[in-house]
Every structure is written in structure tokens, then in C-alpha cells.
CSV table of C-alpha atoms in Angstrom, one decimal:
chain,number,residue,atom,x,y,z
V,1,MET,CA,-4.8,-33.6,-27.8
V,2,THR,CA,-2.3,-33.8,-31.3
V,3,VAL,CA,1.0,-34.2,-30.8
V,4,ALA,CA,1.3,-30.5,-32.4
V,5,THR,CA,-0.8,-29.4,-29.3
V,6,LEU,CA,1.6,-30.7,-27.2
V,7,THR,CA,4.6,-29.4,-28.8
V,8,ALA,CA,3.2,-26.2,-28.6
V,9,LEU,CA,1.8,-26.3,-25.5
V,10,ARG,CA,5.4,-27.5,-24.0
V,11,VAL,CA,6.9,-24.2,-26.4
V,12,ASP,CA,4.6,-22.1,-24.2
V,13,ARG,CA,5.3,-22.8,-21.1
V,14,ARG,CA,8.7,-23.0,-22.0
V,15,ARG,CA,9.0,-20.0,-23.1
V,16,ARG,CA,6.8,-18.3,-20.3
V,17,THR,CA,10.0,-20.2,-17.5
V,18,VAL,CA,12.4,-18.0,-19.6
V,19,ARG,CA,10.7,-15.1,-19.5
V,20,SER,CA,9.6,-15.5,-15.5
V,21,VAL,CA,13.6,-16.5,-15.0
V,22,GLY,CA,14.9,-13.2,-16.9
V,23,VAL,CA,12.2,-10.6,-15.3
V,24,THR,CA,12.6,-12.0,-11.9
V,25,THR,CA,16.5,-12.0,-12.6
V,26,ALA,CA,16.2,-8.2,-13.8
V,27,LEU,CA,14.3,-7.4,-10.9
V,28,ALA,CA,16.5,-8.6,-8.1
V,29,CYS,CA,19.4,-6.9,-10.2
V,30,THR,CA,17.4,-3.5,-9.9
V,31,VAL,CA,16.8,-3.9,-6.3
V,32,ALA,CA,20.4,-5.2,-5.6
V,33,ALA,CA,21.6,-1.9,-7.2
V,34,LEU,CA,18.8,0.9,-5.1
V,35,PHE,CA,20.4,-1.3,-2.2
V,36,VAL,CA,22.9,0.3,-3.0
V,37,LEU,CA,22.4,3.6,-3.9
V,38,THR,CA,20.8,4.5,-1.1
V,39,MET,CA,23.2,4.2,1.0
V,40,MET,CA,25.7,6.0,-1.2
V,41,VAL,CA,23.6,9.6,-1.6
V,42,GLY,CA,23.2,11.8,1.4
V,43,SER,CA,25.4,14.7,2.8
V,44,TYR,CA,28.7,11.9,2.9
V,45,ARG,CA,28.9,10.9,-0.4
V,46,LEU,CA,30.3,7.7,-0.8
V,47,SER,CA,30.9,5.0,-3.8
V,48,ALA,CA,29.4,1.8,-4.6
V,49,GLY,CA,32.4,0.4,-3.4
V,50,GLN,CA,32.7,2.0,-0.8
V,51,VAL,CA,29.7,0.5,0.6
V,52,ILE,CA,29.9,-2.7,-0.9
V,53,ALA,CA,33.0,-3.3,0.9
V,54,SER,CA,31.8,-1.8,4.4
V,55,VAL,CA,28.7,-4.1,4.6
V,56,LEU,CA,30.5,-7.1,3.8
V,57,HIS,CA,33.1,-6.0,6.1
V,58,LEU,CA,36.0,-6.3,3.4
V,59,THR,CA,37.8,-2.7,5.5
V,60,ASP,CA,38.3,-1.0,8.3
V,61,ASN,CA,37.1,2.4,7.5
V,62,PRO,CA,36.1,3.7,11.0
V,63,SER,CA,34.3,7.4,9.3
V,64,VAL,CA,32.6,5.0,6.2
V,65,ASP,CA,31.5,2.1,8.5
V,66,PHE,CA,29.4,4.6,11.1
V,67,VAL,CA,28.0,6.1,7.8
V,68,VAL,CA,27.2,3.0,5.9
V,69,ARG,CA,26.7,0.4,8.4
V,70,GLY,CA,25.5,2.9,11.4
V,71,LEU,CA,23.2,5.4,9.8
V,72,ARG,CA,21.9,4.0,5.9
V,73,LEU,CA,22.2,0.5,5.8
V,74,PRO,CA,19.4,0.1,8.6
V,75,THR,CA,17.4,2.3,6.9
V,76,ALA,CA,18.2,0.6,3.8
V,77,LEU,CA,17.0,-2.6,5.0
V,78,ALA,CA,14.0,-1.3,6.4
V,79,ALA,CA,12.6,-0.4,2.9
V,80,LEU,CA,13.9,-3.8,1.7
V,81,ALA,CA,12.4,-6.1,3.6
V,82,VAL,CA,8.5,-3.9,4.3
V,83,GLY,CA,9.1,-3.8,0.3
V,84,LEU,CA,9.4,-7.4,0.2
V,85,ALA,CA,6.8,-8.4,2.9
V,86,LEU,CA,3.8,-5.4,0.9
V,87,GLY,CA,4.8,-6.5,-2.7
V,88,ALA,CA,4.1,-10.4,-1.9
V,89,SER,CA,1.4,-10.1,0.2
V,90,GLY,CA,-0.1,-7.5,-2.1
V,91,THR,CA,-0.1,-9.9,-5.1
V,92,ILE,CA,-1.5,-12.7,-3.1
V,93,PHE,CA,-4.6,-10.9,-2.1
V,94,GLN,CA,-5.1,-9.7,-5.6
V,95,GLN,CA,-4.7,-13.1,-7.0
V,96,LEU,CA,-6.4,-14.9,-4.3
V,97,LEU,CA,-9.7,-12.3,-4.0
V,98,ARG,CA,-9.4,-12.6,-8.0
V,99,ASN,CA,-9.9,-8.3,-7.8
V,100,PRO,CA,-7.1,-6.0,-8.9
V,101,LEU,CA,-8.1,-3.7,-5.7
V,102,ALA,CA,-7.8,-6.2,-3.3
V,103,SER,CA,-5.2,-4.6,-1.5
V,104,PRO,CA,-4.5,-4.8,2.1
V,105,ASP,CA,-4.8,-0.9,2.2
V,106,PHE,CA,-8.2,-1.3,1.6
V,107,VAL,CA,-9.9,-4.7,3.0
V,108,GLY,CA,-9.2,-3.6,6.9
V,109,VAL,CA,-5.7,-5.5,7.5
V,110,THR,CA,-3.7,-2.1,7.6
V,111,SER,CA,-6.6,-0.4,9.5
V,112,GLY,CA,-6.7,-3.0,12.3
V,113,ALA,CA,-3.1,-2.6,12.7
V,114,SER,CA,-3.2,1.3,12.7
V,115,LEU,CA,-5.8,1.1,15.4
V,116,ALA,CA,-3.5,-1.0,17.9
V,117,ALA,CA,-1.0,0.6,17.5
V,118,VAL,CA,-2.4,4.3,17.8
V,119,SER,CA,-4.6,2.7,20.8
V,120,GLY,CA,-1.2,1.5,22.3
V,121,ILE,CA,0.4,5.2,22.0
V,122,VAL,CA,-2.5,7.2,23.1
V,123,LEU,CA,-4.3,5.3,25.8
V,124,LEU,CA,-1.2,2.9,27.0
V,125,HIS,CA,1.9,5.5,26.3
V,126,ALA,CA,3.5,2.2,24.6
V,127,ALA,CA,6.7,3.5,22.5
V,128,GLY,CA,8.5,1.1,20.1
V,129,LEU,CA,8.5,-2.4,20.3
V,130,ALA,CA,5.7,-2.6,22.5
V,131,VAL,CA,3.9,-0.2,19.5
V,132,CYS,CA,5.2,-2.8,16.6
V,133,ALA,CA,3.2,-6.1,19.1
V,134,TYR,CA,0.1,-4.0,19.1
V,135,ALA,CA,-0.2,-3.4,15.9
V,136,LEU,CA,0.6,-7.1,14.6
V,137,GLY,CA,-1.6,-8.5,17.1
V,138,GLY,CA,-4.4,-5.6,15.4
V,139,ALA,CA,-3.7,-6.8,12.2
V,140,LEU,CA,-3.9,-10.7,12.9
V,141,LEU,CA,-7.6,-9.9,15.0
V,142,ALA,CA,-8.9,-8.1,12.0
V,143,ALA,CA,-8.1,-10.6,9.2
V,144,LEU,CA,-9.5,-13.1,11.5
V,145,LEU,CA,-12.5,-10.9,12.0
V,146,MET,CA,-13.3,-10.1,8.2
V,147,TYR,CA,-12.4,-14.3,8.0
V,148,VAL,CA,-15.2,-15.4,10.0
V,149,LEU,CA,-18.0,-12.3,8.6
V,150,ALA,CA,-16.9,-13.5,5.5
V,151,TRP,CA,-17.5,-17.3,6.0
V,152,ARG,CA,-20.8,-19.3,4.1
V,153,ASP,CA,-19.8,-22.6,3.7
V,154,GLY,CA,-16.4,-21.3,2.1
V,155,VAL,CA,-15.0,-17.5,1.9
V,156,SER,CA,-16.0,-16.2,-1.7
V,157,GLY,CA,-13.4,-13.0,-2.5
V,158,TYR,CA,-16.7,-10.3,-3.1
V,159,ARG,CA,-17.8,-10.7,-0.3
V,160,PHE,CA,-14.0,-10.6,1.7
V,161,ILE,CA,-13.7,-7.7,0.0
V,162,LEU,CA,-16.7,-5.6,1.1
V,163,ILE,CA,-17.1,-6.6,4.4
V,164,GLY,CA,-12.7,-5.5,4.5
V,165,ILE,CA,-14.0,-2.4,3.2
V,166,GLY,CA,-16.7,-2.2,5.6
V,167,VAL,CA,-14.2,-3.1,8.4
V,168,ALA,CA,-11.4,-1.1,7.4
V,169,ALA,CA,-14.2,1.8,7.8
V,170,PHE,CA,-14.9,1.7,10.8
V,171,LEU,CA,-11.6,1.1,12.2
V,172,ASP,CA,-10.6,4.1,10.5
V,173,GLY,CA,-13.3,6.1,12.6
V,174,LEU,CA,-11.9,4.2,15.6
V,175,ILE,CA,-8.5,5.9,15.0
V,176,GLY,CA,-10.2,8.8,14.5
V,177,TYR,CA,-11.7,9.5,17.8
V,178,VAL,CA,-8.8,7.5,19.9
V,179,LEU,CA,-6.7,10.5,18.1
V,180,SER,CA,-10.0,13.4,19.1
V,181,ARG,CA,-9.0,11.9,23.1
V,182,ALA,CA,-5.3,12.1,23.0
V,183,ARG,CA,-2.9,14.8,24.4
V,184,LEU,CA,-0.9,17.3,21.9
V,185,THR,CA,2.0,15.0,22.0
V,186,GLU,CA,0.6,11.6,22.2
V,187,ALA,CA,-1.8,12.6,19.3
V,188,ARG,CA,1.8,13.9,17.1
V,189,GLN,CA,3.8,10.4,17.9
V,190,ALA,CA,0.4,8.8,16.4
V,191,MET,CA,0.2,10.9,13.6
V,192,HIS,CA,3.8,10.5,12.7
V,193,TRP,CA,3.5,6.6,13.0
V,194,LEU,CA,0.3,6.5,10.9
V,195,THR,CA,2.3,8.5,7.8
V,196,GLY,CA,4.6,5.6,7.4
V,197,SER,CA,8.4,5.9,7.3
V,198,VAL,CA,10.9,3.0,6.8
V,199,GLY,CA,13.8,5.2,9.0
V,200,GLN,CA,11.4,4.6,12.4
V,201,ALA,CA,12.3,0.8,12.5
V,202,SER,CA,14.2,-0.4,15.5
V,203,ASP,CA,17.1,-3.3,15.1
V,204,THR,CA,14.9,-5.6,17.2
V,205,GLU,CA,12.0,-5.0,15.0
V,206,LEU,CA,13.8,-4.8,11.6
V,207,ARG,CA,15.5,-8.8,13.1
V,208,PHE,CA,12.3,-9.8,13.1
V,209,LEU,CA,11.2,-8.7,10.0
V,210,LEU,CA,13.9,-10.2,8.1
V,211,TYR,CA,14.3,-13.7,10.3
V,212,ALA,CA,10.2,-14.0,9.2
V,213,LEU,CA,10.3,-13.4,5.4
V,214,LEU,CA,13.0,-16.0,5.2
V,215,VAL,CA,9.9,-18.4,6.1
V,216,LEU,CA,7.0,-16.8,4.8
V,217,LEU,CA,8.7,-16.0,1.6
V,218,PRO,CA,9.6,-19.7,0.9
V,219,ALA,CA,6.3,-21.1,2.1
V,220,ALA,CA,4.5,-18.7,-0.2
V,221,VAL,CA,6.0,-19.2,-3.6
V,222,LEU,CA,5.8,-23.2,-2.3
V,223,LEU,CA,1.6,-22.7,-2.3
V,224,GLN,CA,1.9,-20.9,-5.9
V,225,ARG,CA,0.5,-23.4,-7.7
V,226,GLN,CA,-2.5,-23.5,-5.5
V,227,LEU,CA,-3.1,-19.9,-6.0
V,228,ARG,CA,-2.5,-20.2,-9.7
V,229,ALA,CA,-5.4,-22.9,-9.5
V,230,LEU,CA,-7.8,-20.8,-7.0
V,231,GLU,CA,-7.5,-18.1,-9.5
V,232,LEU,CA,-9.6,-20.4,-11.8
V,233,GLY,CA,-12.8,-20.5,-9.0
V,234,ASP,CA,-13.0,-23.6,-6.5
V,235,ASP,CA,-14.6,-26.0,-9.1
V,236,SER,CA,-11.8,-25.7,-11.4
V,237,ALA,CA,-9.2,-25.5,-8.4
V,238,ARG,CA,-11.0,-29.4,-6.8
V,239,ALA,CA,-10.6,-30.9,-10.4
V,240,LEU,CA,-7.3,-29.9,-10.4
V,241,GLY,CA,-6.5,-31.4,-6.9
V,242,VAL,CA,-6.2,-28.8,-4.5
V,243,ARG,CA,-7.8,-28.0,-1.4
V,244,THR,CA,-9.1,-25.5,-2.0
V,245,GLU,CA,-10.5,-24.0,1.8
V,246,LEU,CA,-6.8,-25.2,3.0
V,247,SER,CA,-4.6,-23.6,0.5
V,248,ARG,CA,-7.3,-20.1,0.6
V,249,ALA,CA,-6.8,-20.3,4.4
V,250,SER,CA,-2.8,-21.0,4.4
V,251,LEU,CA,-2.3,-18.4,1.6
V,252,LEU,CA,-4.3,-15.4,3.6
V,253,ALA,CA,-2.5,-16.0,6.9
V,254,ILE,CA,1.3,-15.5,5.2
V,255,ALA,CA,-0.8,-12.5,3.1
V,256,VAL,CA,-1.6,-10.8,6.8
V,257,LEU,CA,1.5,-11.8,8.5
V,258,LEU,CA,3.8,-10.0,5.9
V,259,VAL,CA,1.6,-7.3,5.6
V,260,ALA,CA,0.9,-7.3,9.7
V,261,LEU,CA,4.4,-7.6,10.3
V,262,ALA,CA,5.3,-5.0,7.7
V,263,VAL,CA,2.8,-1.7,9.3
V,264,ALA,CA,4.3,-3.0,12.4
V,265,VAL,CA,8.0,-2.4,11.9
V,266,ALA,CA,7.6,0.8,9.4
V,267,GLY,CA,3.8,2.0,9.9
V,268,PRO,CA,1.3,2.0,7.1
V,269,ILE,CA,3.1,2.8,4.1
V,270,VAL,CA,0.1,3.0,1.4
V,271,PHE,CA,-0.2,1.8,-2.3
V,272,VAL,CA,3.2,-0.3,-2.6
V,273,ALA,CA,0.9,-3.9,-2.0
V,274,LEU,CA,-1.7,-1.9,-4.3
V,275,ILE,CA,1.2,-1.5,-7.2
V,276,ALA,CA,3.6,-4.2,-7.2
V,277,GLY,CA,1.4,-7.4,-8.4
V,278,PRO,CA,0.6,-5.0,-11.3
V,279,VAL,CA,4.0,-3.8,-12.1
V,280,ALA,CA,5.1,-7.1,-12.1
V,281,ASN,CA,2.1,-8.6,-14.3
V,282,ARG,CA,3.0,-6.2,-16.9
V,283,LEU,CA,6.9,-7.2,-16.9
V,284,LEU,CA,5.8,-10.8,-16.6
V,285,GLY,CA,3.4,-10.7,-19.7
V,286,PRO,CA,1.8,-14.3,-20.3
V,287,ALA,CA,3.5,-15.4,-17.3
V,288,ALA,CA,2.1,-13.2,-15.0
V,289,GLY,CA,1.6,-14.0,-11.1
V,290,GLY,CA,4.7,-14.6,-10.0
V,291,ILE,CA,5.0,-13.4,-6.2
V,292,ALA,CA,8.7,-13.3,-6.1
V,293,ALA,CA,8.6,-10.7,-9.0
V,294,ALA,CA,6.3,-9.3,-7.4
V,295,ALA,CA,7.6,-9.0,-4.0
V,296,LEU,CA,10.8,-7.7,-5.7
V,297,THR,CA,8.9,-5.3,-7.7
V,298,GLY,CA,7.4,-3.5,-4.1
V,299,ALA,CA,11.3,-3.4,-2.7
V,300,ALA,CA,11.8,-1.6,-6.3
V,301,LEU,CA,9.2,1.0,-5.9
V,302,LEU,CA,10.3,1.2,-1.7
V,303,LEU,CA,13.6,1.9,-2.0
V,304,THR,CA,13.2,3.9,-4.7
V,305,ALA,CA,10.1,6.0,-2.7
V,306,ASP,CA,12.7,6.2,0.4
V,307,LEU,CA,15.4,7.9,-2.2
V,308,VAL,CA,13.4,10.4,-3.3
V,309,ALA,CA,11.9,11.3,-0.2
V,310,VAL,CA,14.9,11.8,1.7
V,311,HIS,CA,17.5,12.9,-0.7
V,312,LEU,CA,15.7,14.3,-4.0
V,313,LEU,CA,12.8,16.9,-2.5
V,314,PRO,CA,13.9,19.6,-0.7
V,315,VAL,CA,12.3,19.2,2.4
V,316,PRO,CA,12.8,15.5,3.5
V,317,LEU,CA,9.6,13.4,3.5
V,318,PRO,CA,8.3,10.6,5.3
V,319,THR,CA,8.4,7.5,2.8
V,320,GLY,CA,4.7,7.0,2.8
V,321,VAL,CA,3.8,10.5,2.0
V,322,VAL,CA,5.4,9.6,-1.7
V,323,THR,CA,4.1,6.3,-2.1
V,324,GLY,CA,0.6,8.1,-1.3
V,325,ALA,CA,1.2,10.9,-4.2
V,326,VAL,CA,2.1,7.9,-6.5
V,327,GLY,CA,-0.4,5.8,-5.7
V,328,ALA,CA,-3.5,8.3,-5.4
V,329,PRO,CA,-3.1,8.8,-9.3
V,330,TYR,CA,-2.8,4.7,-9.9
V,331,LEU,CA,-5.8,4.4,-7.7
V,332,LEU,CA,-7.6,6.7,-10.0
V,333,TRP,CA,-6.5,5.0,-12.6
V,334,LEU,CA,-6.9,1.1,-11.5
V,335,LEU,CA,-10.8,2.2,-10.8
V,336,ALA,CA,-11.4,4.1,-14.2
V,337,THR,CA,-9.8,0.9,-16.3
V,338,THR,CA,-11.4,-1.7,-14.6
V,339,ASN,CA,-15.0,0.0,-14.4
V,340,ARG,CA,-14.1,0.4,-18.1
V,341,GLN,CA,-13.5,-3.5,-18.7
V,342,GLY,CA,-16.7,-4.3,-15.8
V,343,VAL,CA,-14.2,-5.7,-13.3
V,344,GLY,CA,-14.6,-2.7,-10.8
V,345,GLY,CA,-18.8,-2.6,-10.2
């Protein structure tokens, strides 16, 4: 390799690093602005200064503190935390399985959480934290089932996706059966949970998710080098010194835990995990694949969706309705473009 080639590689790497840092910083600033904005608007409008001062406990204004810390901050934190979790988990699934359609919404993880939560509500009359626990357990069991079924001297991304789609269809059928056996009040409660809304998270559930993010997100970022190597294929990854199955299992475990916790807290909010990674990659350009950027994109998407759902529509709607309305056209476009490129089958 010539000196000129090495110099060009160093320049290209430096350019990618600068762009990655710049885009990630811009996304962080956007998320911070949206986070404050969601607490400014409403029937009782506040300035950015009032919101920031109340959140940071810099002033003592009972009426402002009640509106900000008592009413709006929990929902804003839930949108932020759930968006971060869904964005990170979605891009890990897509990069690990090497398919832009490999979202936890479609490969059975979300369906496992939904079946367990609906069964808990309808059959065991569960509520609150118990529903969260059932959803978390259901997502983990569904992911474990898919991993075992997809194992053939290793896990193939294509096989995992196909098995995941089949498992999701089976679990969705079971959800329909459980709902058909429910009483009206329980069915209404279950359907409300299935719609997905960041406003339904309790303080305990939200606190647990925030603590989990402090552990899982840094762990995912630390494994990003292994994730990039696995994108090249198992043989190339082994040549680069990556322990393929251990790295794949670790990344899948992190992604499943992130989406399971997000669904347990807010219900199955669809399409955020699917969209966040590709949007972040468009912004990153040659530096595509950043988990931190995808997580921040997910947070920005969900904060925006919550802002639209609650404040910009004539009638307030659950957050999942807005993400579904935006995500469905994107999915159709993605299916059309991937098939045109020979990726989507």
C-alpha cells in the first residue's frame, strides 16, 4: 500500500469522524430543543426559560412547577427514553441482520411483548407494573424462541427474519384470540395498551427504563466495531478478530432488551425502530451506521410524534397512531425501493 493511499485513507477516516460527530451533536441539540418544546406548549403556555428553570429546580414557582414537573416532564421523559431505546434497537437489528426491513416490529419481538401484556390484562386482570413485567418477559421469550429456531451452526440474518415474521404472525393471531375472549372493559384496556402511548408510563416504569438505558446504550456503542465487522459477513469478521457468535448474541440481547423495555413502558409504538436507522444513515452519509445517531433520531421522531398527537391535531391521539400514519407510507416506499434494488426479495 503506497503512502498516497494511506494518506487518502486517513483523510477519509478523519472526514467521516468529523461528520459523525457533527451530525450526532446536531441531533442531540435537536432532541434537547424538542424536549423543551413539548413542555412549553399546551393550554398553559410557558417560555423556554420557565421550563428549563423548573426542570433544573432553579426557581420556586408552584404553578409552573406543577405544570412542568408534575404534568409534562414525565411524558417528555417517556418519549425521550422510549425513542432512544427504539432507535438504537432498530438500527442494531437492521445492521446485524443486514436488511433495512429487519425491525423488531416485524420479527416477533414486539408481538411477543404484546401477547404477554394482553394476556396479563385479559386473563390475569393485571395492571400497571405487572403489565410492564409481562410485556418484558414476553419479548424476551419470543426473541429466545426465534434465536433457537434460527440456529443452524450459527444464526443467519435471512433465516432469523423469516422465522421472526412467522412467529410474529402466529403471536398476532393469538392476540386476536385472547381479545375475542375478553370482556368489554378488559378488551378496551388491552386495545388502548396495544395502540401505544408515551403518556401511559408510570414513574416506576419510566425510572427503570432510564436506568437501563444508562447501561445498555453505552454497551451498544462499545460493541459498534464488532457490529460493523459482522455487517461484512462472518468470514470477514473472524478475519478481523471478532468472535462472531458471542458478538452477535450480545448485540441481539442488547437490542431485544431495549425494545422490550420500550414496549413494556409505552406499548407497541410502531415504525420508530424501522425509520430511525435509515434516517440517521442519510444524515451521516459515508459515516453511516452510528448507534448513537440512530438513537437520537428515534428520540427526535417520537418527541415530534407526541407533539403532533397531543397538541397539533383537533383531537388528541395516542402517539402510536401518529407514528403508524407516518410509518406506513415509508414502509411501502422502502419495500418498493429495496425490491427495485434486489434487496427485498
